[in-house]
Coordinates of C-alpha atoms in Angstrom, one line a residue:
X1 CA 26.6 -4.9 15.4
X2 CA 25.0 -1.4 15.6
X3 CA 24.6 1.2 12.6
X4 CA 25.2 3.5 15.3
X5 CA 27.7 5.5 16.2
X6 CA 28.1 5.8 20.2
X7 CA 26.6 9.7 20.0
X8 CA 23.6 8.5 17.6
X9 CA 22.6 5.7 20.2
X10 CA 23.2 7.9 22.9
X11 CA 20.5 10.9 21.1
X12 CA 18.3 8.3 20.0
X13 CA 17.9 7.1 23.7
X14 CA 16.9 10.4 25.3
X15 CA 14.7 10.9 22.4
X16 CA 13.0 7.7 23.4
X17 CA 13.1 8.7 27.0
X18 CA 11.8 11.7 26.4
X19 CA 8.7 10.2 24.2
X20 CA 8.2 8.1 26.7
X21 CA 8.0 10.6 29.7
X22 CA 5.6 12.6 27.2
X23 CA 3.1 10.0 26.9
X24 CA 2.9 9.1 30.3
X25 CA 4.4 5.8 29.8
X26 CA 5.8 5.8 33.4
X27 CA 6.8 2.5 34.2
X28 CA 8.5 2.1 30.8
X29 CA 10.2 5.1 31.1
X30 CA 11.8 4.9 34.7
X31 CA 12.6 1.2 33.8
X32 CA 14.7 2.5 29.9
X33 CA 16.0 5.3 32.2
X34 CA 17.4 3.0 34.8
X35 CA 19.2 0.3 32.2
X36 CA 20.8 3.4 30.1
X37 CA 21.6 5.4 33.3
X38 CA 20.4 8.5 31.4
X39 CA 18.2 11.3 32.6
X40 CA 17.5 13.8 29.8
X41 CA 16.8 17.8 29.8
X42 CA 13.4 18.7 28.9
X43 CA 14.9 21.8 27.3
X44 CA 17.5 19.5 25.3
X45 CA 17.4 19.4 21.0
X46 CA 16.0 15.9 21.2
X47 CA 12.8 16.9 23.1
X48 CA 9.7 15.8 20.6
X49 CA 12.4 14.6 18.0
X50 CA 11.6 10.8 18.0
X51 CA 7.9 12.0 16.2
X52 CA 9.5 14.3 13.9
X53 CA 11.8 11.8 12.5
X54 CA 9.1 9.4 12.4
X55 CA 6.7 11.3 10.5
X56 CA 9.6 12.6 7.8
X57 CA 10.6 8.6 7.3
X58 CA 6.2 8.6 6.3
X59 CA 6.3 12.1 4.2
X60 CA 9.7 10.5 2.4
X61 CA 8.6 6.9 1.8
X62 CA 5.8 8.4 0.1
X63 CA 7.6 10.9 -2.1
X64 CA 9.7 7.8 -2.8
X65 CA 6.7 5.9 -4.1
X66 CA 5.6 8.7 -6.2
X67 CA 8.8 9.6 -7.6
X68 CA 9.5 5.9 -8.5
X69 CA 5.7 6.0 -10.2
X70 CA 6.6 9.2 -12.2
X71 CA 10.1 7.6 -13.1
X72 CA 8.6 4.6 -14.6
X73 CA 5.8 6.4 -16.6
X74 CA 8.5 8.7 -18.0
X75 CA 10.8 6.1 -18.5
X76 CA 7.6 4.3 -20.9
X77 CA 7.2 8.0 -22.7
X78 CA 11.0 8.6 -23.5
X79 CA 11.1 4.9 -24.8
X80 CA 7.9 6.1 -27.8
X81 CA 8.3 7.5 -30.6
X82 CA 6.8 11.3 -30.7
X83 CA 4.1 9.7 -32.7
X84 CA 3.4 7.1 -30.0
X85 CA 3.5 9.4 -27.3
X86 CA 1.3 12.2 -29.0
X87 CA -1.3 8.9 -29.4
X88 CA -0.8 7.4 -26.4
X89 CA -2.5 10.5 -24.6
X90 CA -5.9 9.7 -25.7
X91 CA -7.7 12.2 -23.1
X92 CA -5.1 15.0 -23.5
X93 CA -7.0 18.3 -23.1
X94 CA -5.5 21.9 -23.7
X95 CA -3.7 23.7 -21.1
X96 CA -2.0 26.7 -20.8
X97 CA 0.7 27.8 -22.2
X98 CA 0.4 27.2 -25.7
X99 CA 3.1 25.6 -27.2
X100 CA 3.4 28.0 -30.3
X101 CA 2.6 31.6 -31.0
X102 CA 3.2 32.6 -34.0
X103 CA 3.3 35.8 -35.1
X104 CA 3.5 37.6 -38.2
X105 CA -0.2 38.4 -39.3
X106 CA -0.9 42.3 -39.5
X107 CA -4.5 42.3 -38.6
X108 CA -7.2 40.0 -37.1
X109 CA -7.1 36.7 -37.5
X110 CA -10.4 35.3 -39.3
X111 CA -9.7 31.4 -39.8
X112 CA -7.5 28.5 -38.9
X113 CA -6.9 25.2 -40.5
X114 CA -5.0 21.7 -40.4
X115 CA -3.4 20.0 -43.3
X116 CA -5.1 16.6 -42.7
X117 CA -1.6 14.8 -43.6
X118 CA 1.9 17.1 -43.1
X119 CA 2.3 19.0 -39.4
X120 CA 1.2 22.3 -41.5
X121 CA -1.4 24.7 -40.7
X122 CA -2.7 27.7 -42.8
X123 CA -4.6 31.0 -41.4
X124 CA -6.8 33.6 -42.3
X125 CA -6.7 37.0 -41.8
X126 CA -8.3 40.3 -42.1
X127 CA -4.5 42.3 -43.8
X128 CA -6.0 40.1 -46.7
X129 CA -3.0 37.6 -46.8
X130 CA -3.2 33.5 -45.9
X131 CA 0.4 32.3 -44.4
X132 CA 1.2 28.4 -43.8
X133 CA 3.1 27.8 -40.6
X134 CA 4.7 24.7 -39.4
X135 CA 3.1 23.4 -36.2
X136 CA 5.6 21.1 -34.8
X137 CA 8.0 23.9 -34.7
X138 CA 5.8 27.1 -34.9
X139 CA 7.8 28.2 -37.5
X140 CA 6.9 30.7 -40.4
X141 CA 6.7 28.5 -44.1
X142 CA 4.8 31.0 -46.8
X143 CA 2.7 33.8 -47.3
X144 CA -0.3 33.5 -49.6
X145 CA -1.4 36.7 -51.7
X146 CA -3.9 37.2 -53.8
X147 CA -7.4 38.3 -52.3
X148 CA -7.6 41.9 -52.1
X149 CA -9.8 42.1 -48.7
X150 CA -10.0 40.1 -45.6
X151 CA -9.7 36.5 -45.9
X152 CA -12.6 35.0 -43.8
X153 CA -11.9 30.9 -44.4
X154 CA -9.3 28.7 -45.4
X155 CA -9.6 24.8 -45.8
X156 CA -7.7 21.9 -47.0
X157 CA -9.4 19.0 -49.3
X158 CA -9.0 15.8 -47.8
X159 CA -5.6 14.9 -49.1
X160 CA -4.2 18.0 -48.9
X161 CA -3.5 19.0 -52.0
X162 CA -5.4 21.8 -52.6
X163 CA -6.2 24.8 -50.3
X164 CA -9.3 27.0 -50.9
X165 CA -9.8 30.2 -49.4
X166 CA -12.8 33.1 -49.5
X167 CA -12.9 36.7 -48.9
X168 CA -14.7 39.6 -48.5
X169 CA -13.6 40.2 -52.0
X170 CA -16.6 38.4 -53.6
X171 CA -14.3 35.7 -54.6
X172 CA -13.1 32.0 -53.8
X173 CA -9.6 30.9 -54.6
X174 CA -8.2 27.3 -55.3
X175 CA -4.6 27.3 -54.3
X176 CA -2.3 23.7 -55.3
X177 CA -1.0 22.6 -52.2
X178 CA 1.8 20.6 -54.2
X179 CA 3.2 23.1 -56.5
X180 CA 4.3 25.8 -54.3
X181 CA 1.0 26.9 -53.1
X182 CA 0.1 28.5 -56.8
X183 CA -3.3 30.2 -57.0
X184 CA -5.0 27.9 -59.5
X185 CA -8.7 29.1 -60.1
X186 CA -10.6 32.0 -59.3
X187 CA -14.3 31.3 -58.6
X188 CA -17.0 34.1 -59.2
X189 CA -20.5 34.7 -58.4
X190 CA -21.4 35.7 -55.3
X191 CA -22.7 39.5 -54.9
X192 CA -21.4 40.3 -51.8
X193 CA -18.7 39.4 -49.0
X194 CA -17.8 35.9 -48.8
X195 CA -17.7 34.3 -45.4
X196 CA -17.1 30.5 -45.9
X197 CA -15.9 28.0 -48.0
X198 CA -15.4 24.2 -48.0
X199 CA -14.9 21.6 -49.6
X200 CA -17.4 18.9 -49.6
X201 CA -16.5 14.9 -49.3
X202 CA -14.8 13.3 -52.4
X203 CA -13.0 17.2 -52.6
X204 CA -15.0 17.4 -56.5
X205 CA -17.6 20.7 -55.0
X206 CA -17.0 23.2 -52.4
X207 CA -19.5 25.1 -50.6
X208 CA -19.9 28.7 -50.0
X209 CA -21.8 31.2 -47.8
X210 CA -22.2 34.8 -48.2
X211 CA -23.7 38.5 -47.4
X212 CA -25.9 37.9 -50.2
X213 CA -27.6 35.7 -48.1
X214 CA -26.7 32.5 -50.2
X215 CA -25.0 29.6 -50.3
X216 CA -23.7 28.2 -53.2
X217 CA -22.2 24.7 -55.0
X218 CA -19.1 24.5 -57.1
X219 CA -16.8 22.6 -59.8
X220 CA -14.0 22.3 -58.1
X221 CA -12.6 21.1 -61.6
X222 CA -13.9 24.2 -63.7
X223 CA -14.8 26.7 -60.6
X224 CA -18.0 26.9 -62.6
X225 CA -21.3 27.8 -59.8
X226 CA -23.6 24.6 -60.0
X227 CA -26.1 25.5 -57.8
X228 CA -27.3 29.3 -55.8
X229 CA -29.3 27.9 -52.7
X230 CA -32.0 30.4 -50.6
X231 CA -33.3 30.7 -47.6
X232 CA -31.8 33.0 -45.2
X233 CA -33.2 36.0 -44.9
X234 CA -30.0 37.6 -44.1
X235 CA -26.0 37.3 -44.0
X236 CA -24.8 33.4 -44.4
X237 CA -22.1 32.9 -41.3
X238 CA -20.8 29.7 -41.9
X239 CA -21.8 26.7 -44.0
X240 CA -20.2 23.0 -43.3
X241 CA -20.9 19.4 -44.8
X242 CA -21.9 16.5 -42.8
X243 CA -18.8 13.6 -42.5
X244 CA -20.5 11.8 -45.4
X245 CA -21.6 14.4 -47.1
X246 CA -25.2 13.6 -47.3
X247 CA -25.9 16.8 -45.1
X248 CA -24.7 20.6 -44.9
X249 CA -25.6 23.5 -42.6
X250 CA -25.8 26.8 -42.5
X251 CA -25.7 29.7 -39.6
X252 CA -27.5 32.8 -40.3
X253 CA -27.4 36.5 -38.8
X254 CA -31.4 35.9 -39.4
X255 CA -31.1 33.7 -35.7
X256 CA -31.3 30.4 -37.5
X257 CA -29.3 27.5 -38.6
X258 CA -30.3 25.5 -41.5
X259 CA -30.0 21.5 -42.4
X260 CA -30.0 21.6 -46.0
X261 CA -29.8 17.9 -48.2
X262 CA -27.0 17.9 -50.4
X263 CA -28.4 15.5 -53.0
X264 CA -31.2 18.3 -53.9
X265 CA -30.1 21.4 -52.1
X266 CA -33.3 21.5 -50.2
X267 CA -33.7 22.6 -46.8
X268 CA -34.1 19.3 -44.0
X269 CA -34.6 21.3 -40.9
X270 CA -34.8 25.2 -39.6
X271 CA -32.9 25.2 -36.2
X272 CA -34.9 28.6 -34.6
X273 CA -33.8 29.7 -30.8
X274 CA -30.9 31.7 -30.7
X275 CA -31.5 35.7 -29.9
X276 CA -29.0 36.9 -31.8
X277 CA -26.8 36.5 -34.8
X278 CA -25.4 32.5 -35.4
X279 CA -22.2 32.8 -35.9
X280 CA -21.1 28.9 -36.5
X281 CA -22.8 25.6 -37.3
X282 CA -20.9 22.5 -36.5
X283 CA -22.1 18.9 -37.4
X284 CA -21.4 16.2 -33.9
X285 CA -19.0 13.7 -34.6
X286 CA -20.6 10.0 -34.4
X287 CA -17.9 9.4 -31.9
X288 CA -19.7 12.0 -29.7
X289 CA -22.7 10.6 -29.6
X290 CA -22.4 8.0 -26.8
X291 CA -21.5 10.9 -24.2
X292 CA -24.1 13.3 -25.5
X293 CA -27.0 10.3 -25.3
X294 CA -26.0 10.6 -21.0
X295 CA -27.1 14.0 -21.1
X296 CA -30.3 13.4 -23.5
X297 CA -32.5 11.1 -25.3
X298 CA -31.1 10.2 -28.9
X299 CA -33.4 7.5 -29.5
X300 CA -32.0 3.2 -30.9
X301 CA -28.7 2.3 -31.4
X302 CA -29.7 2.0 -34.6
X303 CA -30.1 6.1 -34.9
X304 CA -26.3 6.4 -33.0
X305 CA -24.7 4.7 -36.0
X306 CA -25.3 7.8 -38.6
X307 CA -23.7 10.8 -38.9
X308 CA -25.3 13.8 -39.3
X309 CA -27.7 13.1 -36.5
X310 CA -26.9 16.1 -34.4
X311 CA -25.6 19.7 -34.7
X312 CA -24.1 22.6 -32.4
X313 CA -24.8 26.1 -33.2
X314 CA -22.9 29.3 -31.6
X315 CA -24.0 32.4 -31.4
X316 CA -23.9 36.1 -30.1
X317 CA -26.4 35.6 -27.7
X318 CA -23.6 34.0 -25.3
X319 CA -24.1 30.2 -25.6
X320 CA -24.0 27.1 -27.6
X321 CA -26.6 25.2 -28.1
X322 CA -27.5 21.6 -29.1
X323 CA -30.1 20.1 -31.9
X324 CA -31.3 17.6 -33.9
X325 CA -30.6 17.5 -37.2
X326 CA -33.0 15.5 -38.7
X327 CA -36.2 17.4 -36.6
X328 CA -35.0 20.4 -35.7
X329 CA -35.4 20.1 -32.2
X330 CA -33.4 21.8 -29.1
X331 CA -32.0 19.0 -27.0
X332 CA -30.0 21.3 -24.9
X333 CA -27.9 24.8 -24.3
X334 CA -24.5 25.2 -22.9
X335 CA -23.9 28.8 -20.7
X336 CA -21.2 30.2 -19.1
X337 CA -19.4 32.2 -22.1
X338 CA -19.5 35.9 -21.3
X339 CA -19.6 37.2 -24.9
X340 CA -19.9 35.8 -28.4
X341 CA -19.2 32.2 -29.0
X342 CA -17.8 32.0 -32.4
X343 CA -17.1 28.2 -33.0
X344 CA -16.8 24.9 -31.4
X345 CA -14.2 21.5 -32.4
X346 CA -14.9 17.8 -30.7
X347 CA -12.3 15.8 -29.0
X348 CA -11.8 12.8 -30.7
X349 CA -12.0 10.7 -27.6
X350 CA -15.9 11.6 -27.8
X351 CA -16.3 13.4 -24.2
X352 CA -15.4 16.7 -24.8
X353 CA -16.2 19.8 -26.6
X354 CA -14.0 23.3 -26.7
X355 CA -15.7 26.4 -28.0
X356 CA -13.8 29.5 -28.6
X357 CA -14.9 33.0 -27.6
X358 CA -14.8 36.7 -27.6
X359 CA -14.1 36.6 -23.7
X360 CA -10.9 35.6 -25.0
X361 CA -11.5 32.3 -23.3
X362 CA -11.8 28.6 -24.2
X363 CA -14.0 26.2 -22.5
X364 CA -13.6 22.5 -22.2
X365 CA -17.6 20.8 -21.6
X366 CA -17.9 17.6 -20.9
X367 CA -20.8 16.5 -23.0
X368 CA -21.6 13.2 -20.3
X369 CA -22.9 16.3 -18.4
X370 CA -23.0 19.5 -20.1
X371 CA -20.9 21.1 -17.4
X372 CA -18.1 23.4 -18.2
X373 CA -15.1 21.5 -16.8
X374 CA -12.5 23.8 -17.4
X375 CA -11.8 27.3 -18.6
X376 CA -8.4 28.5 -20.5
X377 CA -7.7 31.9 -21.0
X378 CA -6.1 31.5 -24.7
X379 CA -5.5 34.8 -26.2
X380 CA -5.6 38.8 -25.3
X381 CA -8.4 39.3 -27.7
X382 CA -11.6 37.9 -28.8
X383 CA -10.7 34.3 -30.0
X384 CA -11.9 34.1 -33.3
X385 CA -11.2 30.4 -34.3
X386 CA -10.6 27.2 -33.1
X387 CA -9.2 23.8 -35.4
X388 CA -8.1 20.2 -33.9
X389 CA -6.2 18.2 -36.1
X390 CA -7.0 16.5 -38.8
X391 CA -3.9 14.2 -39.4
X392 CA -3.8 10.7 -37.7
X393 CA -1.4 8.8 -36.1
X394 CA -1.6 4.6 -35.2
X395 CA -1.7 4.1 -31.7
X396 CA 0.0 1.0 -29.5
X397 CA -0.1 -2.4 -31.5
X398 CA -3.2 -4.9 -30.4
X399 CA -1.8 -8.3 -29.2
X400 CA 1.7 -7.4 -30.3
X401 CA 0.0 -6.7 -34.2
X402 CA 1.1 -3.4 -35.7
X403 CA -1.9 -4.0 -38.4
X404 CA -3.9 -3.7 -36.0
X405 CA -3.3 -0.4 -34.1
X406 CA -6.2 1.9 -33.8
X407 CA -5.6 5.1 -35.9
X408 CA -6.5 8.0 -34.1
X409 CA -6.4 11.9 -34.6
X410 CA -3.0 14.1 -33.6
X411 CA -3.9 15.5 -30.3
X412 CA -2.9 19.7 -31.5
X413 CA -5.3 22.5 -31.3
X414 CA -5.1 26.0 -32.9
X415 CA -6.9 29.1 -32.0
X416 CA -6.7 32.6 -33.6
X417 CA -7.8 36.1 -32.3
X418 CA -7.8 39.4 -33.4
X419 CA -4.5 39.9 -30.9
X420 CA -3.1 38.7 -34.3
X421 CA -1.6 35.7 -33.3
X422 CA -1.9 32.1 -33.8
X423 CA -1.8 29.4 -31.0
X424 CA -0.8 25.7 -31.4
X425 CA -1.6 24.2 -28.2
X426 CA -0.1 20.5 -27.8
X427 CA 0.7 18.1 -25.5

């Protein structure tokens, strides 16, 4: 029995008589023409119609396909938890737009950063104030006043229960992340504006840069200096420990980085090549070190195991480059910023590195290569900061054991510019 009613069989013939008579298939076509007794108009609807219905069954069946693949990969999504599906996208890379921007900051934003355990993120800013924001939602939490300049640097100690931030104020400030965010401790010493401060592993010292062209070690316990370290010649940028705090490193508006050792507070290595002004130092993850060892020679697998081995400086000279830590030797410089390049973060999958910009930009490099792989316009001004997340999350189960789930970092990036705002960007 036919699907077809008498006036569908009766189009679908001409059409074939009329694909047949198109192709030159003569014999076919006078011999279909004389068993349905039809001879059909050249000029009728159904000319060509038999290939146009053929080729939208192909353009369907493959929509189909794909629609049914998209189905069952959202279908495995909807059925995670947000935790499980924020891990799940290990190579998730920034894309516009942001998910959050959050407002509320009179002036310039100078500094960004992640609690490493609650979906909270403080920032910086210039209208002297630090205010703690809630990622997830992008809402507004507090406002933190005490300095009475521009905050330059804000960071969390490992557990997050302390906040210390710096300021062109000459001081540092412990804040207790438990009790309401109450300013704690002042700490003074330095003689001029303060640019940086950190604290160190084990969260007992934080370290300091400044104008004065020092760096400096502190109690956290007392906020008593332990230790004024020279050796720039000029204003200290940025100062950051090494994961295991053996190392810590220092960028310079003398053109040079420093690798200092943070048993003796001596200097390790002087990292000399920029042009102009460094603005960050940043120590490599050991995750990133099988990428990187594509793009140059890193020596055993013995040396890939440590951390500390390599640095990234950024500078005012445009680009980013690459060094070795222990040495002090250029491996390699990344191009393609058109103005300063304040700071840089690593993915935790280990392939890629983002750096932040005054051309308002970010740019995603794939360290494999060294290529710029993708550029995001972020903010309407300079981009001042960038942060990735320090909190982790367990990803899917190994062999059905929960115990056993790889714990990986959240995949959320923040930037801040002097447009004032801040920027979560999330998958």
């Amino acid at each position: 029995m036919s699907l077809l009613s008498a006036r569908q069989k009766d189009d679908l013939h001409k059409a074939v008589l009329d694909y047949l008579h198109a192709n030159n298939f003569h014999k076919a076509y006078d011999a279909f023409k004389e068993e349905t007794g039809l001879n059909p108009d050249p000029n009728a609807q159904y000319t060509g119609l038999l290939e146009k219905k053929w080729t939208s069954v192909i353009r369907l069946q493959k929509k189909i396909l794909d629609l049914e693949t998209r189905n069952t990969a959202l279908q495995e999504e909807v059925s995670m938890t947000p935790a499980q599906r924020s891990s799940s996208q290990v190579d998730w890379l920034p894309r516009t737009p942001a998910k959050h921007v959050m407002a509320g900051h009179r002036s310039s934003i100078t500094r960004v950063a992640f609690h490493p355990v609650f979906s909270l993120i403080a920032s910086a800013s210039e209208d002297t104030s630090i205010k703690i924001w809630d990622w997830e939602t992008g809402e507004f939490e507090r406002t933190l006043k005490s300095h009475t300049k521009s905050v330059s640097d804000v960071d969390f100690d490992s557990k997050g229960n302390f906040l210390v931030s710096c300021s062109l104020d000459l001081t540092l400030k412990l804040w207790d992340a438990t009790n309401d965010y109450k300013m704690i401790r002042n700490f003074h010493g330095h003689d001029h504006s303060v640019s940086t401060a950190r604290f160190l592993p084990g969260d007992d010292r934080i370290i300091s840069a400044s104008r004065d062209k020092t760096l400096r070690l502190w109690d956290v316990a007392n906020g008593q200096c332990v230790k004024a370290i020279h050796g720039h010649s000029e204003w200290v940028r940025y100062a950051v420990p090494s994961d295991d705090g053996r190392l810590f490193a220092s960028a310079s508006d003398d053109h040079t980085a420093r690798v200092w050792n943070a048993q003796n507070a001596t200097s390790k290595a002087e990292l000399r090549g920029h042009e102009k002004n460094v603005e960050s130092v940043t120590f490599v993850p050991v995750a990133s070190y099988k990428a990187i060892s594509e793009l140059v020679e890193l020596g055993g697998p013995e040396r890939l195991k440590a951390p500390g081995l390599l640095v990234v400086t950024t500078s005012r000279d445009k680009t980013i480059m690459l060094w070795d830590a222990s040495t002090g030797q250029h491996l390699k410089t990344f191009t393609g910023h058109d103005d300063w390049v304040r700071c840089v973060v690593f993915h935790p999958n280990g392939k890629h590195m983002i750096s932040a910009s005054d051309d308002k930009t970010m740019k995603i490099w794939e360290l494999s290569s060294g290529r710029c792989t993708k550029t995001i316009d972020a903010h309407d001004h300079f981009v001042t900061c960038i942060a990735w997340g320090r909190a982790t999350t367990k990803g899917p189960t190994v062999n059905g054991a929960p115990e056993r789930a790889e714990e990986r970092r959240i995949n959320v990036l923040a930037t801040g510019s002097v447009d004032q705002m801040v920027k979560v960007w999330a998958p």
